[in-house]
PDB file of C-alpha atoms in Angstrom:
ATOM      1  CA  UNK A 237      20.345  41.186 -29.185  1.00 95.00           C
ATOM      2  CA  UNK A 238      21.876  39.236 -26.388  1.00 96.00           C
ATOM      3  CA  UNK A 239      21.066  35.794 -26.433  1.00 97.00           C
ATOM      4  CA  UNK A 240      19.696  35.419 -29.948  1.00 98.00           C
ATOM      5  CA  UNK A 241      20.638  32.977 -31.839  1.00 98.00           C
ATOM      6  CA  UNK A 242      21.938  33.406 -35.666  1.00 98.00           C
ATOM      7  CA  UNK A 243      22.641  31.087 -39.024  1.00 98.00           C
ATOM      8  CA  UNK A 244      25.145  33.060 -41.025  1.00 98.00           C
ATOM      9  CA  UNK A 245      25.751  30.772 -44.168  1.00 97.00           C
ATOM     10  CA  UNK A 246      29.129  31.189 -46.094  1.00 94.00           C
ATOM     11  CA  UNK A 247      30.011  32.878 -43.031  1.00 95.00           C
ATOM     12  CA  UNK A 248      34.020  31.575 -43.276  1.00 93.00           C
ATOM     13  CA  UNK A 249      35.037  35.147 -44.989  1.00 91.00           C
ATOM     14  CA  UNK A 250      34.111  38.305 -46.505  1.00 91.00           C
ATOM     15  CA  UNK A 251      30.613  39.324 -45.821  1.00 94.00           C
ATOM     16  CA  UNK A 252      29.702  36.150 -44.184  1.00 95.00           C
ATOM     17  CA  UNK A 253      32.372  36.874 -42.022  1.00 96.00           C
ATOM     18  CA  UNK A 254      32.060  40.238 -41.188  1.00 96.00           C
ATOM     19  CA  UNK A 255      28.388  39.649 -40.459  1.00 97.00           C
ATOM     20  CA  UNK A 256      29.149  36.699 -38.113  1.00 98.00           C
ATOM     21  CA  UNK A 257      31.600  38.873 -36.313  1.00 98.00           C
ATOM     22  CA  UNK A 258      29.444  41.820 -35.770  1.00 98.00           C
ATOM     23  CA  UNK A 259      26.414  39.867 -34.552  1.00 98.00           C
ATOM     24  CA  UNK A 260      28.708  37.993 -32.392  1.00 98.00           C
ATOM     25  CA  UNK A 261      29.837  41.699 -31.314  1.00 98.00           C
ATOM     26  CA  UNK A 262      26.135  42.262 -30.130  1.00 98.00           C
ATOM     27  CA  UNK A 263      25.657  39.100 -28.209  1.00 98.00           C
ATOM     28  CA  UNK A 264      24.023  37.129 -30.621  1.00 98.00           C
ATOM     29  CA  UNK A 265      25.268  33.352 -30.332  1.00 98.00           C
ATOM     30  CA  UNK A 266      26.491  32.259 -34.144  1.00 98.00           C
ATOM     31  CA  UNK A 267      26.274  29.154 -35.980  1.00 98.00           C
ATOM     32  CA  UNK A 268      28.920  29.834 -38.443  1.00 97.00           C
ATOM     33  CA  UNK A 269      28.775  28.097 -41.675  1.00 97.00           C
ATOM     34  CA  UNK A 270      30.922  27.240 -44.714  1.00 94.00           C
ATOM     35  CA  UNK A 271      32.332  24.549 -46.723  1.00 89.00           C
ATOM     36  CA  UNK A 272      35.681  26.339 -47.474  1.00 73.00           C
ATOM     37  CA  UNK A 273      39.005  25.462 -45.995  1.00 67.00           C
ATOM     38  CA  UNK A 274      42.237  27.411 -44.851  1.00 60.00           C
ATOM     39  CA  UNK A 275      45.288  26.659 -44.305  1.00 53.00           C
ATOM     40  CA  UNK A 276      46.956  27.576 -40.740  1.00 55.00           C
ATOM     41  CA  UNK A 277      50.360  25.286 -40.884  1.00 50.00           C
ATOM     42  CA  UNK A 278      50.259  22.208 -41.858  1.00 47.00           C
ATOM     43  CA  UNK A 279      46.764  22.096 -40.920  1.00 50.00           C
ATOM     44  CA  UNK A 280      43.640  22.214 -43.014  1.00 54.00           C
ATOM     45  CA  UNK A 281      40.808  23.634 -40.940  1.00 69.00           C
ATOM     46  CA  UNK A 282      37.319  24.698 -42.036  1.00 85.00           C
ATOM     47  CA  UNK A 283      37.070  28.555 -42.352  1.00 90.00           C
ATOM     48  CA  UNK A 284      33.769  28.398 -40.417  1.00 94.00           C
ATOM     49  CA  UNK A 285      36.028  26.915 -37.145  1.00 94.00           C
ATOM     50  CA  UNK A 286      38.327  30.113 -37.967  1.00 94.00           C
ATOM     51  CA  UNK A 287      35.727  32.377 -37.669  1.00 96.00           C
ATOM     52  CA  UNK A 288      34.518  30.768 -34.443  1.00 97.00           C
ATOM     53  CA  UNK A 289      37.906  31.111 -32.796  1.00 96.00           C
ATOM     54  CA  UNK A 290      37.284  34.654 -33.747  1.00 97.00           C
ATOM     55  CA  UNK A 291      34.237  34.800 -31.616  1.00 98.00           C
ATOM     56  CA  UNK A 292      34.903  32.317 -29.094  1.00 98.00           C
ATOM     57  CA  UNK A 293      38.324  34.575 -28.351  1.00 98.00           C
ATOM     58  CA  UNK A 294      36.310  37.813 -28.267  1.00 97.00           C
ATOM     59  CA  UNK A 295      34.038  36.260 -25.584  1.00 98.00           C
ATOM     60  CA  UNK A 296      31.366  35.058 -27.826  1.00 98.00           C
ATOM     61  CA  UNK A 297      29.399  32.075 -28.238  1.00 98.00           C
ATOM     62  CA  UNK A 298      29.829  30.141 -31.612  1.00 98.00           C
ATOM     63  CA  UNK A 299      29.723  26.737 -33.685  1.00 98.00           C
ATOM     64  CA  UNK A 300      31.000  25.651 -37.047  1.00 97.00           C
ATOM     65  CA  UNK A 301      29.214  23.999 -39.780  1.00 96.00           C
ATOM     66  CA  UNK A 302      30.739  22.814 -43.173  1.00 93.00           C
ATOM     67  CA  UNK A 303      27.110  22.088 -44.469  1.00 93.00           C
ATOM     68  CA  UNK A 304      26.102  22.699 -48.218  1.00 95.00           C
ATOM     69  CA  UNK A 305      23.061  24.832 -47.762  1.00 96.00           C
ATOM     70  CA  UNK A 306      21.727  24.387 -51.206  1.00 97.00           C
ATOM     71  CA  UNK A 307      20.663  20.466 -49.886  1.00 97.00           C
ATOM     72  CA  UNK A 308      17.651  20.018 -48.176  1.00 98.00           C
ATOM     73  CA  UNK A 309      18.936  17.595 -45.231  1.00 98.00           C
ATOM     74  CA  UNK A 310      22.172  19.542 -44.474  1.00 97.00           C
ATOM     75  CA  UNK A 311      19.850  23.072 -44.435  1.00 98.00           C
ATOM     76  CA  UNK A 312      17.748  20.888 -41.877  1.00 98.00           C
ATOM     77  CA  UNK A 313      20.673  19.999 -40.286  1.00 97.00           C
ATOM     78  CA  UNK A 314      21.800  23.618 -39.933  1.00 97.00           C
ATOM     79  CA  UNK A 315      18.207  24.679 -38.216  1.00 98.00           C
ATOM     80  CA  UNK A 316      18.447  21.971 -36.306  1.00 98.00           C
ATOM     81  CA  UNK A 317      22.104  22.677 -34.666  1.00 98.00           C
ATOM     82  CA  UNK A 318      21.188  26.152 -34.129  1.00 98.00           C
ATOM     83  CA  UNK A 319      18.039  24.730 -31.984  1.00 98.00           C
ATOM     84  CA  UNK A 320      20.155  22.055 -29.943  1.00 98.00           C
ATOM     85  CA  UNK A 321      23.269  23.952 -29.740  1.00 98.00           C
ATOM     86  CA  UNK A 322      21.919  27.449 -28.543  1.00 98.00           C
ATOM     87  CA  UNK A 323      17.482  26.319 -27.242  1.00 98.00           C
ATOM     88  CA  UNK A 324      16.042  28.216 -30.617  1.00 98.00           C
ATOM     89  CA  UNK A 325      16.541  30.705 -33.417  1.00 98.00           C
ATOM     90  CA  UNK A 326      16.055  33.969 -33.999  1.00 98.00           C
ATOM     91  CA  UNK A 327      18.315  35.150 -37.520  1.00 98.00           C
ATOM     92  CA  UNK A 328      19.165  33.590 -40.415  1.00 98.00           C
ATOM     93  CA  UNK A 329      21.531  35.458 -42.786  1.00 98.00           C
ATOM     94  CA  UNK A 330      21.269  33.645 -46.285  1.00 98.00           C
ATOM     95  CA  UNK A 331      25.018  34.609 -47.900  1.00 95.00           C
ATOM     96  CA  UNK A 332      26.555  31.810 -49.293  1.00 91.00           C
ATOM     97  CA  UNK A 333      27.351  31.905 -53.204  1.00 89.00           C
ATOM     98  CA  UNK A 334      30.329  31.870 -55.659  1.00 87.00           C
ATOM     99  CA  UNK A 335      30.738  32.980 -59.148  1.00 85.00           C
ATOM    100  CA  UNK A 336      30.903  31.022 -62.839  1.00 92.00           C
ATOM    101  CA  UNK A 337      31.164  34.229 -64.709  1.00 88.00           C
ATOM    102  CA  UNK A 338      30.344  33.734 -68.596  1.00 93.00           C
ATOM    103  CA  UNK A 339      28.426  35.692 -71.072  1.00 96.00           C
ATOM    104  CA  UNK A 340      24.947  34.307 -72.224  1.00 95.00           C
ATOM    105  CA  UNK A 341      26.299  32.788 -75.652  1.00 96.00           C
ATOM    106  CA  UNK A 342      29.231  31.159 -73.927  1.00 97.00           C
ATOM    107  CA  UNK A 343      27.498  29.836 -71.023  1.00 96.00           C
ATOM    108  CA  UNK A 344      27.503  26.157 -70.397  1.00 97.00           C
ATOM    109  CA  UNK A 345      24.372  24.349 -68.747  1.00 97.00           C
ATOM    110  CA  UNK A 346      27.351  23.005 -65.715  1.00 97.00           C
ATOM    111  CA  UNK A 347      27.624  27.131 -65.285  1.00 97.00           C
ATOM    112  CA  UNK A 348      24.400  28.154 -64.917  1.00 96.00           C
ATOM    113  CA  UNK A 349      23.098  25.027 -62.609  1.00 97.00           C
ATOM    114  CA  UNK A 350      25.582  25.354 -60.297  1.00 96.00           C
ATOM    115  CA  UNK A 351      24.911  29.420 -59.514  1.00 96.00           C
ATOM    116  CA  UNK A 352      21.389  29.264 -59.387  1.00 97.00           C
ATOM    117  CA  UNK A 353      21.717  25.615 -57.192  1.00 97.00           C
ATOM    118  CA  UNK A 354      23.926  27.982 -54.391  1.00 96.00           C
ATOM    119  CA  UNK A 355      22.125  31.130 -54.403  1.00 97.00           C
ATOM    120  CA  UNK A 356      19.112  30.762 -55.149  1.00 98.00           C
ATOM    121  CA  UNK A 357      17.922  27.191 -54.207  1.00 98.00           C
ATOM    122  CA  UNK A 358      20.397  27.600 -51.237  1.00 98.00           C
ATOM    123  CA  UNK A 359      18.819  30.413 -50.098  1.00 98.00           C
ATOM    124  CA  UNK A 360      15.418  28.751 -50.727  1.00 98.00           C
ATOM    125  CA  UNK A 361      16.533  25.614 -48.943  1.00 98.00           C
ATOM    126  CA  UNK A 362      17.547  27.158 -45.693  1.00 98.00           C
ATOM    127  CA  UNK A 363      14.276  29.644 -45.577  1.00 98.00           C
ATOM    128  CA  UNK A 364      12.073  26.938 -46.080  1.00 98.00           C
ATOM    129  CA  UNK A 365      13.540  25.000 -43.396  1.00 98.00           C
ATOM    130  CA  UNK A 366      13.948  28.343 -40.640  1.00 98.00           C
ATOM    131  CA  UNK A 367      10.449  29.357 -41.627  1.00 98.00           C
ATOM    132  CA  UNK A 368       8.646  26.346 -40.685  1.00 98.00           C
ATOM    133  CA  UNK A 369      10.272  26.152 -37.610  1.00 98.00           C
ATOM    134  CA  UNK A 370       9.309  29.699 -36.670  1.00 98.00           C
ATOM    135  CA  UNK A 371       5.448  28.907 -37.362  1.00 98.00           C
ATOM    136  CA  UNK A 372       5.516  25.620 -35.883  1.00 98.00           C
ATOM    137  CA  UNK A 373       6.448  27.999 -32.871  1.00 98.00           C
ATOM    138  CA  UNK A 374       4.135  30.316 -33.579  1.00 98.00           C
ATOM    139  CA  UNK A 375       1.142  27.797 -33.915  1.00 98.00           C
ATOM    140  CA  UNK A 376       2.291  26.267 -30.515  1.00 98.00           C
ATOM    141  CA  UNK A 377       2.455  29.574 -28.641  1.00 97.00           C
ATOM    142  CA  UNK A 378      -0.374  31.439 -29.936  1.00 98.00           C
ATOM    143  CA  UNK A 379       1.063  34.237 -30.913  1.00 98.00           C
ATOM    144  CA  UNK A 380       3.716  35.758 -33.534  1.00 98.00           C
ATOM    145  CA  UNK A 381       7.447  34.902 -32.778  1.00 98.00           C
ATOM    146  CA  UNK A 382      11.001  36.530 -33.216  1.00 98.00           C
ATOM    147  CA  UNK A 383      11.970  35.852 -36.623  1.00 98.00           C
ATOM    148  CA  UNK A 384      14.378  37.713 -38.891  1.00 98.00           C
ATOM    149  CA  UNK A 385      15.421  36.501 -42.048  1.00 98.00           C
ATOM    150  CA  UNK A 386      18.461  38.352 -44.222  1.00 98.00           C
ATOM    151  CA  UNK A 387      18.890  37.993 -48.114  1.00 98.00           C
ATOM    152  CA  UNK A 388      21.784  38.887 -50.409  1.00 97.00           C
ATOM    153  CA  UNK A 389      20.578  39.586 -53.237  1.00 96.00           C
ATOM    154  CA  UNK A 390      22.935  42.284 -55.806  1.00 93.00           C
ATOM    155  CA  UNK A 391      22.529  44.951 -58.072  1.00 90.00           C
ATOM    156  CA  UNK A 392      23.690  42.394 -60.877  1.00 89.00           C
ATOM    157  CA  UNK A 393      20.074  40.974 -60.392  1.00 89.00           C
ATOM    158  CA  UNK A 394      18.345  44.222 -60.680  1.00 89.00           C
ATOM    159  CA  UNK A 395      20.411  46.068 -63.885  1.00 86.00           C
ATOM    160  CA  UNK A 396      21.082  42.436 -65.707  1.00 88.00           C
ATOM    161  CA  UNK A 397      24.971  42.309 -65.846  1.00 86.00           C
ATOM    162  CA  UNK A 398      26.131  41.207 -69.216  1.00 90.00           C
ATOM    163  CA  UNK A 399      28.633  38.436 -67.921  1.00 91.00           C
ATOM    164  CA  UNK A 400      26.449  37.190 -65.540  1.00 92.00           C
ATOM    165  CA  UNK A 401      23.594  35.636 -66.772  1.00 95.00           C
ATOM    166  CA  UNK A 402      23.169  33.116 -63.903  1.00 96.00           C
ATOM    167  CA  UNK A 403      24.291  35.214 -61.032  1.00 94.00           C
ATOM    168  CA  UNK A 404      22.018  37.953 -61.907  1.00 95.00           C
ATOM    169  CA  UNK A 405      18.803  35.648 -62.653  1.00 97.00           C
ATOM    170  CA  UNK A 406      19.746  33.492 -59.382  1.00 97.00           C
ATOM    171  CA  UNK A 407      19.998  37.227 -57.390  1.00 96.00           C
ATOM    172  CA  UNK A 408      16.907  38.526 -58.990  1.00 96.00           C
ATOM    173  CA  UNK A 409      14.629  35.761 -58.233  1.00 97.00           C
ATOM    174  CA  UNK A 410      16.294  36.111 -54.288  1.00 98.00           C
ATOM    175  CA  UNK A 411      14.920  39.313 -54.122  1.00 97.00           C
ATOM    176  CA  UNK A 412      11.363  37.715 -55.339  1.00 97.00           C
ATOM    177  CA  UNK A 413      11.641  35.206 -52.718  1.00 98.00           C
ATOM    178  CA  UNK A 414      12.343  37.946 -50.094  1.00 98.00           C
ATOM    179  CA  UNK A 415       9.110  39.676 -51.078  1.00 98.00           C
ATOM    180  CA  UNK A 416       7.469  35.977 -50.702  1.00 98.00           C
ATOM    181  CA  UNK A 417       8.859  35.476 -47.401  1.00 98.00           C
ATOM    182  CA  UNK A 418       7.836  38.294 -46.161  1.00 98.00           C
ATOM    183  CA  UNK A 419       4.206  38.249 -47.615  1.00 98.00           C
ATOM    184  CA  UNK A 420       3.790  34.487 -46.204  1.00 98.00           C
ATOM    185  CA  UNK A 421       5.337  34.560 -42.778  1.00 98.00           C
ATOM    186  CA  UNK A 422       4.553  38.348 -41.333  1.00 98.00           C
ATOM    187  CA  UNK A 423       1.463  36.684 -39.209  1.00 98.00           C
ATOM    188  CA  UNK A 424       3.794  34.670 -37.113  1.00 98.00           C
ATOM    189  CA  UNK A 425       6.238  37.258 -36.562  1.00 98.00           C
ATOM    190  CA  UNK A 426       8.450  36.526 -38.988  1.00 98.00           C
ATOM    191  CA  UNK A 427      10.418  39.710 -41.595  1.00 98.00           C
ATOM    192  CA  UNK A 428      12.481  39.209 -44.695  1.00 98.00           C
ATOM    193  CA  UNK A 429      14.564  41.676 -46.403  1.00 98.00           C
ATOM    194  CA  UNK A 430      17.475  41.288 -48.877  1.00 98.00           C
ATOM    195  CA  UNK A 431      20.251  43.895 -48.691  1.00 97.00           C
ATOM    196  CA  UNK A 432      22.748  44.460 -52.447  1.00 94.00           C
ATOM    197  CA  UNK A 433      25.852  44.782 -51.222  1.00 94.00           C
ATOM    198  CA  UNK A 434      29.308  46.430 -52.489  1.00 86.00           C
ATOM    199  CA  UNK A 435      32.303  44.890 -51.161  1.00 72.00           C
ATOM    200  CA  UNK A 436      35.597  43.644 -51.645  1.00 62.00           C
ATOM    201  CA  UNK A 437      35.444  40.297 -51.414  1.00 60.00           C
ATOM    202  CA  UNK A 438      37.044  37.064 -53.698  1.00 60.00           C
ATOM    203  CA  UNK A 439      34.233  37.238 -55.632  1.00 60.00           C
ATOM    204  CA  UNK A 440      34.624  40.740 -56.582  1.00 57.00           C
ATOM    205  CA  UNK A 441      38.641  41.219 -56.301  1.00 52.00           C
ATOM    206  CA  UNK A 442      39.411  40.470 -59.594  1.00 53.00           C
ATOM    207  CA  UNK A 443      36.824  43.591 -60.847  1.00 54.00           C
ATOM    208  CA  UNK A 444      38.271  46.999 -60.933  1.00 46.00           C
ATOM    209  CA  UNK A 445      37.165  49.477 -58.596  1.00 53.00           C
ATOM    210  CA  UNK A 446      36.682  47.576 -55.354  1.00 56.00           C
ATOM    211  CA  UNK A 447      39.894  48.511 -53.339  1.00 62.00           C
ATOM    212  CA  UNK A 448      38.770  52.374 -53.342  1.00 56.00           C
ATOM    213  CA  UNK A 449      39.480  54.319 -50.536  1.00 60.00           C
ATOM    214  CA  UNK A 450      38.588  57.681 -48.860  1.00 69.00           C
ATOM    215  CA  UNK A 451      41.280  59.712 -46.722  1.00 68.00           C
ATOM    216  CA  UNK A 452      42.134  56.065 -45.251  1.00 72.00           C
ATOM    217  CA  UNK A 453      38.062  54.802 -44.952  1.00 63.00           C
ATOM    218  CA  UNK A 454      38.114  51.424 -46.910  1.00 74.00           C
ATOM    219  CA  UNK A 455      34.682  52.008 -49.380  1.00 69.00           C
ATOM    220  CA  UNK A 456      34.017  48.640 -50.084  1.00 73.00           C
ATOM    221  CA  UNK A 457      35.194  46.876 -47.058  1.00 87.00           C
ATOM    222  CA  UNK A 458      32.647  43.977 -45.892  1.00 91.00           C
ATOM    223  CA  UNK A 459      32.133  45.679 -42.557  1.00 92.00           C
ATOM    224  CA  UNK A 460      30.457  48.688 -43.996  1.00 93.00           C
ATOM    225  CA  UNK A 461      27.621  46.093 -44.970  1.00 95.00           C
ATOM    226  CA  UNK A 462      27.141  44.465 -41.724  1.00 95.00           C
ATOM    227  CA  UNK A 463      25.416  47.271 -39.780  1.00 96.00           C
ATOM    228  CA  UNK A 464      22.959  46.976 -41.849  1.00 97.00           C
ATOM    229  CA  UNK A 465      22.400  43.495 -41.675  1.00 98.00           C
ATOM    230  CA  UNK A 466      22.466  43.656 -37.516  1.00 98.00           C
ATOM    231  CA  UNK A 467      19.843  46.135 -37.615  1.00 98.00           C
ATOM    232  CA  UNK A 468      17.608  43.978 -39.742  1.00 98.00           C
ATOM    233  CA  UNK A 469      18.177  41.218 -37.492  1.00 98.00           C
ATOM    234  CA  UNK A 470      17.232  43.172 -34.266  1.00 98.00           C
ATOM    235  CA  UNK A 471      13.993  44.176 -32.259  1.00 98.00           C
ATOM    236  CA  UNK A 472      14.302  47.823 -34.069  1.00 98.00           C
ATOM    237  CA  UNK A 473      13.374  46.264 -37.530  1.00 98.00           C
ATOM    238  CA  UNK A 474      10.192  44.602 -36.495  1.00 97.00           C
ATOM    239  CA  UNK A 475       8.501  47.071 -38.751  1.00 97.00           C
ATOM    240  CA  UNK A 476      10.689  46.664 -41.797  1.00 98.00           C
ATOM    241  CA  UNK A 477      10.039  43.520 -43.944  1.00 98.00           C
ATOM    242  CA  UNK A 478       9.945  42.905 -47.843  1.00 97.00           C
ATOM    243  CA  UNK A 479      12.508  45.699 -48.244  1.00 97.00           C
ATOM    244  CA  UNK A 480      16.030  45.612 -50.672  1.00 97.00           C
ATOM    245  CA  UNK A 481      18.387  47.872 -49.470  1.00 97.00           C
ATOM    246  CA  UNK A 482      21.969  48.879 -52.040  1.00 94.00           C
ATOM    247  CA  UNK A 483      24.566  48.944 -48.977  1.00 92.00           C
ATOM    248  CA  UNK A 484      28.492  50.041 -49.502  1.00 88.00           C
ATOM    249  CA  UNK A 485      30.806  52.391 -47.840  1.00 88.00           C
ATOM    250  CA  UNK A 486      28.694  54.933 -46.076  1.00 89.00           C
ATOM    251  CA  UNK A 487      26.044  54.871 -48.550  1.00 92.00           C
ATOM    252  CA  UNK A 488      22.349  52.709 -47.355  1.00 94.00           C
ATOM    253  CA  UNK A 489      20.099  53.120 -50.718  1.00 92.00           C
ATOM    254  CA  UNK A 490      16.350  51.866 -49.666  1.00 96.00           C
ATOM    255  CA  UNK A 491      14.697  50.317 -53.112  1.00 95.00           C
ATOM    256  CA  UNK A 492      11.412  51.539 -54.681  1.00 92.00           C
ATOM    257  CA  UNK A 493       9.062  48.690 -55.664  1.00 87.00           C
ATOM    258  CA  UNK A 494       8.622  48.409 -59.429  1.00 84.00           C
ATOM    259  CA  UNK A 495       6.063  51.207 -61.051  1.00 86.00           C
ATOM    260  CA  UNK A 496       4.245  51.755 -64.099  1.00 88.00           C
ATOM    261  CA  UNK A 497       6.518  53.598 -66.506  1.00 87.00           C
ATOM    262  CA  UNK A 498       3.876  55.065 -68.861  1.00 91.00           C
ATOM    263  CA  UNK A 499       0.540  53.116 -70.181  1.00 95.00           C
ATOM    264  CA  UNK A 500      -0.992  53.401 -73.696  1.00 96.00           C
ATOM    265  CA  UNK A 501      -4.059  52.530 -73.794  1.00 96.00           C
ATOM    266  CA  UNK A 502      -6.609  52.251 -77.451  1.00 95.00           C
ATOM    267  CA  UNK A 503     -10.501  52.760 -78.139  1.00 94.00           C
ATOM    268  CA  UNK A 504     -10.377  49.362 -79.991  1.00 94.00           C
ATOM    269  CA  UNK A 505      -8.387  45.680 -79.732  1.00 97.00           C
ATOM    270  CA  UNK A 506      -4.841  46.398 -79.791  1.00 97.00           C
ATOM    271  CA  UNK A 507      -3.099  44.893 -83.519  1.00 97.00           C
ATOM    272  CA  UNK A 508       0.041  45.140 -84.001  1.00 97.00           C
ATOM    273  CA  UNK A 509      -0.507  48.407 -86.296  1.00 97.00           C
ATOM    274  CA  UNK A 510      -1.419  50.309 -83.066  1.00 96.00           C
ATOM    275  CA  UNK A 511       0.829  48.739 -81.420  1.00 97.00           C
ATOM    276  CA  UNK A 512       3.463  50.125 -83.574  1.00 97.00           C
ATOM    277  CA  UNK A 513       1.723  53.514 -83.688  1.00 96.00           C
ATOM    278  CA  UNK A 514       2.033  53.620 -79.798  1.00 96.00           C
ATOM    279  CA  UNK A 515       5.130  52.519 -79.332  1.00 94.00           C
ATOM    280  CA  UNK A 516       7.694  53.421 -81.979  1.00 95.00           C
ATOM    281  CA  UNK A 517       7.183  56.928 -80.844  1.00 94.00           C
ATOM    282  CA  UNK A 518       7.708  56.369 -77.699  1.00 91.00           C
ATOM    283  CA  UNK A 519      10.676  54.471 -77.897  1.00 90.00           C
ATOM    284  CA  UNK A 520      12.606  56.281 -80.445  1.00 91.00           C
ATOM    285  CA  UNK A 521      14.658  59.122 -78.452  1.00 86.00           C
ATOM    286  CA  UNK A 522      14.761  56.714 -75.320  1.00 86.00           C
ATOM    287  CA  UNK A 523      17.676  54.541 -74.662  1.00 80.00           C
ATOM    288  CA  UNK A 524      15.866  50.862 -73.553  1.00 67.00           C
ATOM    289  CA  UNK A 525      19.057  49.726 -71.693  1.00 68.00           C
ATOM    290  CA  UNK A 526      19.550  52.702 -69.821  1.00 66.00           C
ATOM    291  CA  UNK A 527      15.467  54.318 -69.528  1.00 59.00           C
ATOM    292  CA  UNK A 528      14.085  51.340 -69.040  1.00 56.00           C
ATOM    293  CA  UNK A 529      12.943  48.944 -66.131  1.00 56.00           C
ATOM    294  CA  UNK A 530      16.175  48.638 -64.417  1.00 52.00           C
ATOM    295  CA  UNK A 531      17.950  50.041 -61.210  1.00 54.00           C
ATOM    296  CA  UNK A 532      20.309  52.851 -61.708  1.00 50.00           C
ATOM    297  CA  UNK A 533      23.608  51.476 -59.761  1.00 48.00           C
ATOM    298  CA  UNK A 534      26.497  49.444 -60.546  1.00 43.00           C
ATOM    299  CA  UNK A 535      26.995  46.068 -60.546  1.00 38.00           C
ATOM    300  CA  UNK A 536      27.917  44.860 -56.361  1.00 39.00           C
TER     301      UNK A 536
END
């Protein structure tokens, strides 16, 4: 991984962080980005330029950006420093998100635009851009390049959680876009997984559950998830693409794709009548919500 070159977006803390940090850790040079701010003093300073002190002190190479990745130019922009700063890219880790938590009948149209705008078109945004740089290369070299690309999608988008209506629609259609990604870009080199993580984070620290611990091992701590995402970025993974991975404490759960459940067929055109007669039956000592199409975790 030395010399590599990484986009970790909403990189200033929790996952971001811990991912930043670990590929730092392995040699990989960072651009660290985030538009959130800490305060050290009387000082404001970006929590990306935190995180780069991190690195920078630890012998790493590393830059800040405060870009919103869910605009087009600024997710440009963010290819584009990664390319000046460090001669390329190799990574980009899409993680940057927040929370408007509401259920479906309380939702307002201000709540739902703004989740799917960060996750989903963010992640969209910044793959579109990191994509077509990598098969520019790739058309200009004549041959596949080094390209990883690292989702976050969440359980919420695969089991539909009740208070989450945007968060889990934004995270479901990230895990789509993985698959995309992965189908469009393999020829040039180029892999895309999403992992679902658990950890303790501000978006989750309010939720119950998250500060469990094991004879002193921290379950849900954000660097139990960023293994994984170093190995996905590396030269091992080159054979692992359009993947979703559940990741938390010690646990790495690898995702079926979707299968047929059970098909009725009829000798004739369906009505509803047979419909009903095919159905009903089938239905009536299952529990939808719980047998149905839908991943058997917990919400991460």
């Amino acid at each position: 991984m030395d010399g590599k070159v990484a986009i970790v977006t909403g990189a200033g803390r929790g996952l971001g962080r811990a991912e930043a940090l670990e590929l730092a850790r392995l040699g990989v040079h960072v651009v660290v980005n985030d538009l959130g701010r800490t305060l050290h003093g009387e000082e404001e300073e970006s929590a990306a330029h935190a995180v780069v002190d991190e690195i920078t002190a630890a012998g790493g190479k590393a830059v800040a950006h405060a870009g919103d990745v869910a605009v087009w130019d600024a997710a440009a922009d963010l290819v584009r420093t990664a390319v000046e700063t460090f001669g390329g890219l190799d990574i980009l880790v899409n993680n940057a998100g927040f929370l408007r938590d509401r259920m479906i009948f309380n939702m307002s149209e201000e709540e739902f635009d703004a989740v799917i705008r960060v996750h989903l078109k963010g992640h969209f945004c910044m793959s579109r851009h990191a994509t077509a740089y990598w098969r520019d290369r790739s058309k200009a070299e004549g041959e596949p390049v080094y390209g990883r690309v690292v989702n976050t999608a969440s359980e919420a988008g695969l089991v539909g959680s009740p208070g989450q209506p945007n968060y889990a629609a934004a995270k479901g259609a990230i895990v789509q876009l993985t698959l995309a990604t992965a189908n469009a870009c393999a020829r040039y080199g180029v892999t895309a997984n999403a992992i679902a993580p658990r950890a303790l984070t501000r978006m989750t620290e309010a939720l119950p559950g998250f500060d469990a611990s094991e004879e002193g091992f921290d379950v849900f701590a954000p660097e139990n998830v960023s293994p994984l995402v170093a190995y996905l970025a590396s030269p091992a993974a080159a054979k692992v693409s359009g993947q979703v991975f559940v990741v938390y404490g010690r646990m790495i759960d690898v995702l079926a794709r979707p299968t047929v459940d059970r098909r009725f067929e009829t000798d004739e055109a369906w009505t509803p009548a047979r419909v009903d007669d095919s159905l009903t039956p089938f239905y009536e000592h299952r529990e939808p919500l719980r047998d149905g199409f839908a991943y058997g975790g917990t919400r991460g």
